[in-house]
PDB file of C-alpha atoms in Angstrom:
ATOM      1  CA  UNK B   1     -14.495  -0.033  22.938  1.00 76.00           C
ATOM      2  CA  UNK B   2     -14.084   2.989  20.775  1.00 81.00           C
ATOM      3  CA  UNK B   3     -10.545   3.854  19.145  1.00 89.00           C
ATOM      4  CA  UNK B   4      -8.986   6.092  21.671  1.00 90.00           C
ATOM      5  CA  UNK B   5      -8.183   9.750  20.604  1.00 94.00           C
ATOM      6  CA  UNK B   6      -4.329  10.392  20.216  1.00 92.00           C
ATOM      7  CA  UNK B   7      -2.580  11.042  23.439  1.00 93.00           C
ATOM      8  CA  UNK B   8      -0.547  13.531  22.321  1.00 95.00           C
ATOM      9  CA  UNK B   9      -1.449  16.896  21.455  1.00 95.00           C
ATOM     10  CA  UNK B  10       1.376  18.307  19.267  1.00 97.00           C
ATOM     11  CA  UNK B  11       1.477  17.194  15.643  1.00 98.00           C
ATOM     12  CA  UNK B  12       5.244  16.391  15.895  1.00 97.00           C
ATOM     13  CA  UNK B  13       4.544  14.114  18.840  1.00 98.00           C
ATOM     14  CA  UNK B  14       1.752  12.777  17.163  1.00 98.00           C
ATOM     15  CA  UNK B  15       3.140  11.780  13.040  1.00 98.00           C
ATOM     16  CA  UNK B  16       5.824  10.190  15.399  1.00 98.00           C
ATOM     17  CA  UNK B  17       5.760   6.719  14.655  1.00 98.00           C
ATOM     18  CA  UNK B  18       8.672   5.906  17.367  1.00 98.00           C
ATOM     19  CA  UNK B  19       8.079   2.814  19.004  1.00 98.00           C
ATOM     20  CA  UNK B  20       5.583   1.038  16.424  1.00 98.00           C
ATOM     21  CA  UNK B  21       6.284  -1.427  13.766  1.00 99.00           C
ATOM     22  CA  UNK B  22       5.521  -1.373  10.319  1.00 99.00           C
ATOM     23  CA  UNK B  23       5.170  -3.892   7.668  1.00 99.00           C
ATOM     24  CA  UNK B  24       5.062  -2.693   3.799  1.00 98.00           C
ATOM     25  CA  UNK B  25       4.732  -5.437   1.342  1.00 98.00           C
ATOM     26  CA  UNK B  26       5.857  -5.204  -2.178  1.00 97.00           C
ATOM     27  CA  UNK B  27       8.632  -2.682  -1.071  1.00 97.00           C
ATOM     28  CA  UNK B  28      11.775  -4.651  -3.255  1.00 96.00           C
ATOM     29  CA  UNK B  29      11.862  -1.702  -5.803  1.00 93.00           C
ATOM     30  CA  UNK B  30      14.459   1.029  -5.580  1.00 92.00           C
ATOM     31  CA  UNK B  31      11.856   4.025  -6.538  1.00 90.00           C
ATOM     32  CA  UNK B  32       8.719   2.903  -5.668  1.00 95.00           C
ATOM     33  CA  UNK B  33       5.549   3.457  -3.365  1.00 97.00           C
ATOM     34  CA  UNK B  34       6.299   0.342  -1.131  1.00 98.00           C
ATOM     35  CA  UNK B  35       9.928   1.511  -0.551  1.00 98.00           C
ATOM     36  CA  UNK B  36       8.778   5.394  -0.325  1.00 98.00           C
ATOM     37  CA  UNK B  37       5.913   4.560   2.127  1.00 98.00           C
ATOM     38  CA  UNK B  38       8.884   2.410   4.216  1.00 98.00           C
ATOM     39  CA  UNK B  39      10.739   5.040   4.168  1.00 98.00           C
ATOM     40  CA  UNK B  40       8.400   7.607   5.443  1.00 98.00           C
ATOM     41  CA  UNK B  41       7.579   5.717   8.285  1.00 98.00           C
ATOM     42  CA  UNK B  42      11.455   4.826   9.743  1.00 98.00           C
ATOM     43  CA  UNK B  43      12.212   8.433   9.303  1.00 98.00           C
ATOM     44  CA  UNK B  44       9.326   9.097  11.815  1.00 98.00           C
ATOM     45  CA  UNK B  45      10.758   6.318  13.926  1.00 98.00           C
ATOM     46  CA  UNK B  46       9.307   3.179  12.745  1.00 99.00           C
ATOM     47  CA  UNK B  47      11.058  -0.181  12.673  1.00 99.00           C
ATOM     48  CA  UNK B  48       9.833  -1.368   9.290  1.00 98.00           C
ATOM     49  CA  UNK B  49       9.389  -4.957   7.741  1.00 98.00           C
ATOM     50  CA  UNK B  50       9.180  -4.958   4.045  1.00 98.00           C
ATOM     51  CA  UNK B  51       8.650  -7.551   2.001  1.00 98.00           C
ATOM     52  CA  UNK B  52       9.827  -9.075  -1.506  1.00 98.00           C
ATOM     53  CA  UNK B  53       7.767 -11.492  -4.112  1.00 96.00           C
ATOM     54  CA  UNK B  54      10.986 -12.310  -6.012  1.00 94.00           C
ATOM     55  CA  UNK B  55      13.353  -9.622  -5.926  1.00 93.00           C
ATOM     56  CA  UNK B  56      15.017 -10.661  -2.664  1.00 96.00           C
ATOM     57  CA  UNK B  57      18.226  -8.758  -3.447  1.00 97.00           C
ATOM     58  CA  UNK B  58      15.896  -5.556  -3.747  1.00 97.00           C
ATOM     59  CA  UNK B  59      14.047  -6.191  -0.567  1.00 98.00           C
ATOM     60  CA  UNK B  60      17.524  -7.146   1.481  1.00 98.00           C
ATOM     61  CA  UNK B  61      18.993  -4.107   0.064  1.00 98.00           C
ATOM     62  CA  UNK B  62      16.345  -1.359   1.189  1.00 98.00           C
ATOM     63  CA  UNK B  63      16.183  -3.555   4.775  1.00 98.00           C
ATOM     64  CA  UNK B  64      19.834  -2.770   5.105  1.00 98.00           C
ATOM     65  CA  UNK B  65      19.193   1.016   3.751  1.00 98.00           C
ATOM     66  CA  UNK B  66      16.610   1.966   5.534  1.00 98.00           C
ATOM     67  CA  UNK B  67      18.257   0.875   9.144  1.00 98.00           C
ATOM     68  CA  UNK B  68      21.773   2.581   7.835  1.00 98.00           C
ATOM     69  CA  UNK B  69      20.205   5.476   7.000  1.00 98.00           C
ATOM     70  CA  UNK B  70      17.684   5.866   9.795  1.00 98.00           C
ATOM     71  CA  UNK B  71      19.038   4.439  12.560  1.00 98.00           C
ATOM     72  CA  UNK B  72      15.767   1.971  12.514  1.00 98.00           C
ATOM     73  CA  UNK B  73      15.384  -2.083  13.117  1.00 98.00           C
ATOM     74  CA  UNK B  74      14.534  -3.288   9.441  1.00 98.00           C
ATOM     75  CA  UNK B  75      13.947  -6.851   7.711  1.00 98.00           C
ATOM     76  CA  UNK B  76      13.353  -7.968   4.716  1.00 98.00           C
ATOM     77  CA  UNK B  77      11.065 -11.181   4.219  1.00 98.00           C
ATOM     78  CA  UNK B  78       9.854 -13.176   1.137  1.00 98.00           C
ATOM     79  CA  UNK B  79       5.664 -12.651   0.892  1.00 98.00           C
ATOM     80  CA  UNK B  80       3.382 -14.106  -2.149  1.00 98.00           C
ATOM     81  CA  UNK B  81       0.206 -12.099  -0.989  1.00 98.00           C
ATOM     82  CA  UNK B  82      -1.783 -14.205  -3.599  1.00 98.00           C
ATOM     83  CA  UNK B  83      -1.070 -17.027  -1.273  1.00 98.00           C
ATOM     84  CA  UNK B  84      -3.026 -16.607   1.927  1.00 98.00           C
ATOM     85  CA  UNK B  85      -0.322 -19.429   4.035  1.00 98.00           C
ATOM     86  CA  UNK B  86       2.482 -16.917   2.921  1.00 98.00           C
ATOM     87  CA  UNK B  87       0.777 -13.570   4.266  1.00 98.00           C
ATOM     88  CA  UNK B  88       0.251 -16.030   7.455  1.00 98.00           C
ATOM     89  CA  UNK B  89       3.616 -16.540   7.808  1.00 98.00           C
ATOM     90  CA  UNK B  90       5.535 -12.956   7.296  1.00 98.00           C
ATOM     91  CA  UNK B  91       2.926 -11.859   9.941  1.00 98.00           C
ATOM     92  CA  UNK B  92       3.899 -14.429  12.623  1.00 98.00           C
ATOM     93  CA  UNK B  93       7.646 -14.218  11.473  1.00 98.00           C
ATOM     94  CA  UNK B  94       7.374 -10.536  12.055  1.00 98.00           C
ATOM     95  CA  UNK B  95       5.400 -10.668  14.852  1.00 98.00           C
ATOM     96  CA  UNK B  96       8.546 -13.332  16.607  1.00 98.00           C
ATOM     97  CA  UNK B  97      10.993 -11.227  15.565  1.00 98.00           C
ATOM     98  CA  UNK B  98       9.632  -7.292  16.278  1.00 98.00           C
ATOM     99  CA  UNK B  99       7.314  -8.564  18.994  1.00 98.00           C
ATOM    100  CA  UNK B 100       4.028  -6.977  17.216  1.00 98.00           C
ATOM    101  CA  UNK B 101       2.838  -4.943  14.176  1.00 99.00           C
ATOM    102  CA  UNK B 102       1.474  -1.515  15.034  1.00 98.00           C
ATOM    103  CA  UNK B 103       0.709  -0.940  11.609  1.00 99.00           C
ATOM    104  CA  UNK B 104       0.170  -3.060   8.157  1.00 99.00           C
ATOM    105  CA  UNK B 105       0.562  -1.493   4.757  1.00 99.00           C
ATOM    106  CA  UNK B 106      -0.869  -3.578   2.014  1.00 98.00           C
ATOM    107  CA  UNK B 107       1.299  -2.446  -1.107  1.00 98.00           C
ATOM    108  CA  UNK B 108       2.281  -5.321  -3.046  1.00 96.00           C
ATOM    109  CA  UNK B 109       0.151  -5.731  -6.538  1.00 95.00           C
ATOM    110  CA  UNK B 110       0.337  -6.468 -10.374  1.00 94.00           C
ATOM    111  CA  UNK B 111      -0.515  -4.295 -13.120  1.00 94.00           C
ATOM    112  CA  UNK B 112      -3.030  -5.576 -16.162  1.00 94.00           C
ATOM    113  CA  UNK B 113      -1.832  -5.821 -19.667  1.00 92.00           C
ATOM    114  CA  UNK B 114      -4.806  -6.379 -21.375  1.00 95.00           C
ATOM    115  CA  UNK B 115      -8.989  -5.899 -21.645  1.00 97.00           C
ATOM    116  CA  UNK B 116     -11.518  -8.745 -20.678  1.00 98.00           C
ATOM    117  CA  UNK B 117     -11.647  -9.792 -24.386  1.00 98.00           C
ATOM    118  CA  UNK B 118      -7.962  -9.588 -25.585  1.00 97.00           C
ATOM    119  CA  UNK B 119      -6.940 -10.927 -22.397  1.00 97.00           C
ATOM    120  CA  UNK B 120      -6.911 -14.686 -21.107  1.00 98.00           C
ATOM    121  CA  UNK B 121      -8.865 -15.795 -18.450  1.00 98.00           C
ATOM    122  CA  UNK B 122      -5.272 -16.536 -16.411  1.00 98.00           C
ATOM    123  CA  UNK B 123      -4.111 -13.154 -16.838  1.00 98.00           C
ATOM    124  CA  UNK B 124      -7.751 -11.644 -15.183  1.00 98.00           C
ATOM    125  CA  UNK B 125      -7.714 -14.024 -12.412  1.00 98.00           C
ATOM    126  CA  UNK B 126      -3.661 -13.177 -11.840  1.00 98.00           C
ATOM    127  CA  UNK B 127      -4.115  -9.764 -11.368  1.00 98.00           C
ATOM    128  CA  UNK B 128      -8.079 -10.082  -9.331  1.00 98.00           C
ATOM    129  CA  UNK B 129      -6.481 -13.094  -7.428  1.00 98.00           C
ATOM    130  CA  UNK B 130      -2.622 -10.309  -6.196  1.00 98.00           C
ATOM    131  CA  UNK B 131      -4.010  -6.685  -6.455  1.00 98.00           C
ATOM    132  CA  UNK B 132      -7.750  -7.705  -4.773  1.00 98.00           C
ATOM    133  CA  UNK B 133      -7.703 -11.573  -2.730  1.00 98.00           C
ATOM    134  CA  UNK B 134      -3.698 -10.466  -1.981  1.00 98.00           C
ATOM    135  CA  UNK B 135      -5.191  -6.990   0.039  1.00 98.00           C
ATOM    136  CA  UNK B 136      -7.717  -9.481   1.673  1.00 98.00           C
ATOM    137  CA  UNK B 137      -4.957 -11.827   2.969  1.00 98.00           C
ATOM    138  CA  UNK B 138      -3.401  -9.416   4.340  1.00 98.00           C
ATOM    139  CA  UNK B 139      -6.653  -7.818   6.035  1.00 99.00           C
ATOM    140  CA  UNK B 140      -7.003 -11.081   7.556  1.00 98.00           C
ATOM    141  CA  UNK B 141      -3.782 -12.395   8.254  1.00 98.00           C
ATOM    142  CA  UNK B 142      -2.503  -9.229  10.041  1.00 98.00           C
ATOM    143  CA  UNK B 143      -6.569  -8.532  11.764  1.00 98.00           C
ATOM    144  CA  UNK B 144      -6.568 -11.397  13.848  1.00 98.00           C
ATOM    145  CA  UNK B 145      -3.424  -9.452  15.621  1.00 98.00           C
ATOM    146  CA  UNK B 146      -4.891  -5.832  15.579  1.00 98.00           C
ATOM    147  CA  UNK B 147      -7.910  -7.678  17.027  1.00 98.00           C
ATOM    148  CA  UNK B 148      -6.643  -9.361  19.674  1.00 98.00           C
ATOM    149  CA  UNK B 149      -3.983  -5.828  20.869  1.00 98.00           C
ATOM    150  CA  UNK B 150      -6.720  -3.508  20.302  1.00 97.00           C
ATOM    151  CA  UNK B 151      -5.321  -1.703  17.893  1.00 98.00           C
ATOM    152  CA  UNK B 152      -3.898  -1.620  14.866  1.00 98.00           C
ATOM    153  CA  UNK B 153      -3.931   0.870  10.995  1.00 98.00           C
ATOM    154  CA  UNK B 154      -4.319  -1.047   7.658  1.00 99.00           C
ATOM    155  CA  UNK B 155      -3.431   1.120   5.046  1.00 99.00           C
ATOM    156  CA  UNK B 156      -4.492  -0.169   1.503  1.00 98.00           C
ATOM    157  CA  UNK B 157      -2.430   0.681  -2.083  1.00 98.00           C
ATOM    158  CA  UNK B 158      -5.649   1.236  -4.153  1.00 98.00           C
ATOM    159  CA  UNK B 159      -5.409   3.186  -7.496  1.00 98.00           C
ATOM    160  CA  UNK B 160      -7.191   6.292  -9.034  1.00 98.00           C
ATOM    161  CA  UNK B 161      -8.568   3.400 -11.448  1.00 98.00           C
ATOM    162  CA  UNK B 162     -10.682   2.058  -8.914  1.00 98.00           C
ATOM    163  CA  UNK B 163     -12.506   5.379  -9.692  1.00 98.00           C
ATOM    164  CA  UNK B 164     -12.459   5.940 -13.447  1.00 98.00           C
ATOM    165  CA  UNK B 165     -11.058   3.880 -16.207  1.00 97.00           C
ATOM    166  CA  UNK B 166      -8.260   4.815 -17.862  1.00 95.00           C
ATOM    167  CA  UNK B 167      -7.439   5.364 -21.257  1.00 95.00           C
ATOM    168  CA  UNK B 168      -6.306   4.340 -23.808  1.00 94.00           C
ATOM    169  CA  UNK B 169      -4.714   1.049 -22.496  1.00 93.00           C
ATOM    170  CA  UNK B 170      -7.220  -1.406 -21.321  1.00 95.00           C
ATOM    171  CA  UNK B 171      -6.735  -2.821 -17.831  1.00 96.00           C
ATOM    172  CA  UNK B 172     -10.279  -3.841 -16.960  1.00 98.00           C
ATOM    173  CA  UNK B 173      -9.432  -6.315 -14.856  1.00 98.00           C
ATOM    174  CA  UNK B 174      -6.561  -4.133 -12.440  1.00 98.00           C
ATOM    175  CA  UNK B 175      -9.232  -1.371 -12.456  1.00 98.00           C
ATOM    176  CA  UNK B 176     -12.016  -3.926 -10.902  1.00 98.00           C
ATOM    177  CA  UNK B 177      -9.373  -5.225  -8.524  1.00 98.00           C
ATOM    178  CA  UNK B 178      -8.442  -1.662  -7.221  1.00 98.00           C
ATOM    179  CA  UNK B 179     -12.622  -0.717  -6.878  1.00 98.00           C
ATOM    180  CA  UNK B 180     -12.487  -3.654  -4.739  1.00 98.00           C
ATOM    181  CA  UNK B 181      -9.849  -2.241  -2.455  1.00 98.00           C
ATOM    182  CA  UNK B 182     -11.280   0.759  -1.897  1.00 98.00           C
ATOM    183  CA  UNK B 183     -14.729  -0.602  -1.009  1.00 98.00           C
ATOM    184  CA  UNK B 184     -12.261  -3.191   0.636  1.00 98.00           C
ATOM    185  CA  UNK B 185     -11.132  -0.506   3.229  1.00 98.00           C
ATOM    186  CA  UNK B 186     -13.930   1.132   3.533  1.00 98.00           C
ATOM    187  CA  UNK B 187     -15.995  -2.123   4.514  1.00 99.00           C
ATOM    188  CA  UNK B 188     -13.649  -2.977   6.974  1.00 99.00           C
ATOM    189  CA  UNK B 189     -13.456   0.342   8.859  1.00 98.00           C
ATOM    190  CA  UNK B 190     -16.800  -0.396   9.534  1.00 98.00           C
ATOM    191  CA  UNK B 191     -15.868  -4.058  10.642  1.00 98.00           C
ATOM    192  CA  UNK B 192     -13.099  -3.674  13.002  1.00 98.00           C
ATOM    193  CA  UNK B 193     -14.676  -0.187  14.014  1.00 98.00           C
ATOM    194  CA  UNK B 194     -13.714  -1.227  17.774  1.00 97.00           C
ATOM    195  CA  UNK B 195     -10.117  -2.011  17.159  1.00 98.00           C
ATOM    196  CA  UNK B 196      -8.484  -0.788  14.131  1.00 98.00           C
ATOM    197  CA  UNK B 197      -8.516   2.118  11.324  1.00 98.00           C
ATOM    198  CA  UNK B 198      -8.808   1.139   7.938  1.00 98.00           C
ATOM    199  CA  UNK B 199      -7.889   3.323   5.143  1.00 99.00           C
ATOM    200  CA  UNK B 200      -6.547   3.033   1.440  1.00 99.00           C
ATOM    201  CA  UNK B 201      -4.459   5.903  -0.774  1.00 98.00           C
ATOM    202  CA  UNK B 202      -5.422   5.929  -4.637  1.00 98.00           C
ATOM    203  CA  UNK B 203      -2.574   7.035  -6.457  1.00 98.00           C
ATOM    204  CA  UNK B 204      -2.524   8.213  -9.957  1.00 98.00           C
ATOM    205  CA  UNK B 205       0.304   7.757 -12.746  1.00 97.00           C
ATOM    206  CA  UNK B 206       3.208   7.471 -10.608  1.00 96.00           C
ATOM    207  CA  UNK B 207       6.718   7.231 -12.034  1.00 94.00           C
ATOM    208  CA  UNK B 208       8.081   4.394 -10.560  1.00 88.00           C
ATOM    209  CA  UNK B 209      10.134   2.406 -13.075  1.00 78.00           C
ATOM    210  CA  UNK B 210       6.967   0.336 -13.971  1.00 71.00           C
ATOM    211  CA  UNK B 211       5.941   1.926 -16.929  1.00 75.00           C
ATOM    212  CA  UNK B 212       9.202   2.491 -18.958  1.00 77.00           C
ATOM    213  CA  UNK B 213       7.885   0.093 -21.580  1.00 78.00           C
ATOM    214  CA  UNK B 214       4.863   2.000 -22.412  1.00 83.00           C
ATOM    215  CA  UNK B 215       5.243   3.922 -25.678  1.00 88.00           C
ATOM    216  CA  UNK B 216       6.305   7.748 -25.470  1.00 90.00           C
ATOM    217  CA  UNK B 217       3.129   8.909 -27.587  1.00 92.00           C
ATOM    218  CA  UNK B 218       1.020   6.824 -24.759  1.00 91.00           C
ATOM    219  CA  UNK B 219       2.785   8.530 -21.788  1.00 91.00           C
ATOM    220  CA  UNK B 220       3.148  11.852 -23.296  1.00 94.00           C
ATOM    221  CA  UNK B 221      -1.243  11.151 -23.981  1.00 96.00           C
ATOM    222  CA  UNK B 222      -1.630  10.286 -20.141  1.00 95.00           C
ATOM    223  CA  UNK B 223       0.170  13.771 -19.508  1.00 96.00           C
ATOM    224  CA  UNK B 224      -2.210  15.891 -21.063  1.00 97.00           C
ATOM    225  CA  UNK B 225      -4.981  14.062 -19.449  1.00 97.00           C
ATOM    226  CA  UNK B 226      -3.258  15.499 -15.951  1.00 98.00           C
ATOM    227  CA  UNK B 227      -3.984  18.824 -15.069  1.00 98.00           C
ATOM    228  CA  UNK B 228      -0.695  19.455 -13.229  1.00 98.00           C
ATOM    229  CA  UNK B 229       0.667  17.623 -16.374  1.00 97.00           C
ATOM    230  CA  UNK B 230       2.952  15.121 -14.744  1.00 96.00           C
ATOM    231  CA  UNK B 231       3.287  11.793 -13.599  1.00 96.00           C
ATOM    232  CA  UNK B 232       4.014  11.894 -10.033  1.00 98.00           C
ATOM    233  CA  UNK B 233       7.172  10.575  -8.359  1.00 97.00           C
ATOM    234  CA  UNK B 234       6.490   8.296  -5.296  1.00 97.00           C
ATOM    235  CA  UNK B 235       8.219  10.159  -2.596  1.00 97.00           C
ATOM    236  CA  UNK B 236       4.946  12.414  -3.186  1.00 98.00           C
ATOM    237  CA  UNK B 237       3.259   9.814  -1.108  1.00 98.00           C
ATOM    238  CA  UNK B 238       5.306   9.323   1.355  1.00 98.00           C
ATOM    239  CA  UNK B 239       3.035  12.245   3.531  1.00 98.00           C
ATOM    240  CA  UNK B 240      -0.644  10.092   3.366  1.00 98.00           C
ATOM    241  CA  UNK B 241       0.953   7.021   4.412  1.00 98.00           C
ATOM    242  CA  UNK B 242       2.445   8.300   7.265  1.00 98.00           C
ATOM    243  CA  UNK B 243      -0.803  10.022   8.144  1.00 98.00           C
ATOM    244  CA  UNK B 244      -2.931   7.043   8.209  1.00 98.00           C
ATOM    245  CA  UNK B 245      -0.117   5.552  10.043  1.00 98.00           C
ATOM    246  CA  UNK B 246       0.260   7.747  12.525  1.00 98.00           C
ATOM    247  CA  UNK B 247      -1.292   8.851  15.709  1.00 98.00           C
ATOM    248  CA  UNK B 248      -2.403  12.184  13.769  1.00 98.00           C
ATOM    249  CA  UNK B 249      -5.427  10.139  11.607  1.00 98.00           C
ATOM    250  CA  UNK B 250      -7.055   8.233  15.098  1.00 98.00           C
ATOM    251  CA  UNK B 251     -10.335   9.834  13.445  1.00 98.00           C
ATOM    252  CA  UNK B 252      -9.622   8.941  10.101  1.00 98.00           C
ATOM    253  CA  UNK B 253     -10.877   4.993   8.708  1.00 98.00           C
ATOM    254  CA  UNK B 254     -12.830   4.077   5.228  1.00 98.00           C
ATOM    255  CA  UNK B 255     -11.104   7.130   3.984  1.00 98.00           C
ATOM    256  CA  UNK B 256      -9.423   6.816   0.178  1.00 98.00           C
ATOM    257  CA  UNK B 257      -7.367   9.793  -0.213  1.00 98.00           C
ATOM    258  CA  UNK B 258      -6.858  10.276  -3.827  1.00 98.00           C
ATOM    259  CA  UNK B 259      -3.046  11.661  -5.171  1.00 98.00           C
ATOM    260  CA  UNK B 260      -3.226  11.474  -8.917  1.00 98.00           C
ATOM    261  CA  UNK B 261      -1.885  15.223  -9.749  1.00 98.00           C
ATOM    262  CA  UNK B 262      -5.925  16.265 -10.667  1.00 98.00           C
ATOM    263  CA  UNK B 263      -6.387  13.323 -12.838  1.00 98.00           C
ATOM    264  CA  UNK B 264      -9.658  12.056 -11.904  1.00 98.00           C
ATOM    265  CA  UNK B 265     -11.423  15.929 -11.528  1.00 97.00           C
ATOM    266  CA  UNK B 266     -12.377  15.782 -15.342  1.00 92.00           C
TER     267      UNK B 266
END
């Protein structure tokens, strides 16, 4: 059966994400897209899961913030997405304790330090086996639910480096991992055309605390590389996850909608 058309016809009624559950994973940070795109959806309504690797104070603090501050149910659960038993479990924890998962955002990753040849083998297949195989445990952990309800939105992190390569660092190996993501959620939009949307949002240089270390001559380089001449800040997101979240995107799957301040237009 065809993915119905959204019931309601006013845009309010239809970004309202009252009544559905959310899970973000990788949302322990205080500033960044996993906590932003959590945030976005419980101040449409959503009761949100979000999920920690190893930060569990981070994750139990934004669980506790975002149901202060928005009146929402929230929980915070441990999640290695490069482990496919973990993914397994946060999905039937959540599903026991929130009774279902309207809608799974697949935000937890690693970032490369290195190129194929200065790099080890272990740090490729690190970042391949979180940022890529992590997305596809999560596609398959959370799509045997979606399947069986009907229903259901994956939203993918990818990365404007799934499109072009950046420069100057070398992260061969993240960039690979993010192509994958997008061709990811575009391949299964097509798959689960009868139950669920797929859909992935490739951010550019986004200032999330992540890149602090990177030398000042590197960032200011990145900068001029960015027509609007800034990194962005993640709350700048918050908008096209709640979109492909939300009742107002029932036509939207395989989309990537890129957010990367002009980066990728030269």
């Amino acid at each position: 059966m065809p993915i119905a058309v959204a019931k309601a016809d006013s845009l309010k009624d239809q970004l309202s994400l009252k009544g559905k559950v959310v899970v973000v994973t990788g949302a322990s940070g205080p500033k960044g897209m996993g906590i932003e795109a959590a945030r976005g959806c419980a101040e449409m309504g959503a009761d949100v899961a979000v999920t920690y690797a190893s930060r569990a104070e981070g994750g139990e603090k934004n669980a506790k913030e975002l149901a202060e501050t928005y009146g929402v149910k929230a929980k915070a659960y441990k999640c290695q997405v490069d482990k496919y038993d973990s993914v397994e479990k946060l999905v039937k924890d959540v599903i026991a304790e929130f009774g279902k998962i309207d809608v799974f955002i697949a935000n937890a990753g690693a970032t490369a330090d290195s190129g194929v040849l200065d790099g080890s083998v272990d740090a490729w297949n690190h970042v391949v086996q979180v940022d890529l195989n992590g997305t596809f445990h999560c596609a398959k952990a959370v799509g045997h639910h979606f399947k069986e309800r009907g229903t259901g939105s994956l939203v993918i992190t990818a990365s404007m480096s799934g499109h072009v390569a950046n420069f100057p660092q070398e992260q061969t190996s993240y960039n690979v991992a993010k192509a994958g993501c997008i061709h990811m959620a575009k391949s299964l939009a097509n798959e689960w055309r009868d139950f669920a949307r797929v859909n992935s949002i490739s951010p550019g240089y986004i200032d999330t605390g992540l890149s602090d270390f990177v030398p000042k001559e590197t960032q200011e380089l990145w900068h001029s590389m960015i027509p609007m001449g800034r990194d962005g800040e993640a709350k700048e997101l918050k908008g096209a996850y709640v979109y492909f979240a939300s009742d107002a995107s029932t036509y939207t799957t395989g989309a990537d909608l890129v957010i990367d301040g002009g980066y990728t237009t030269r």
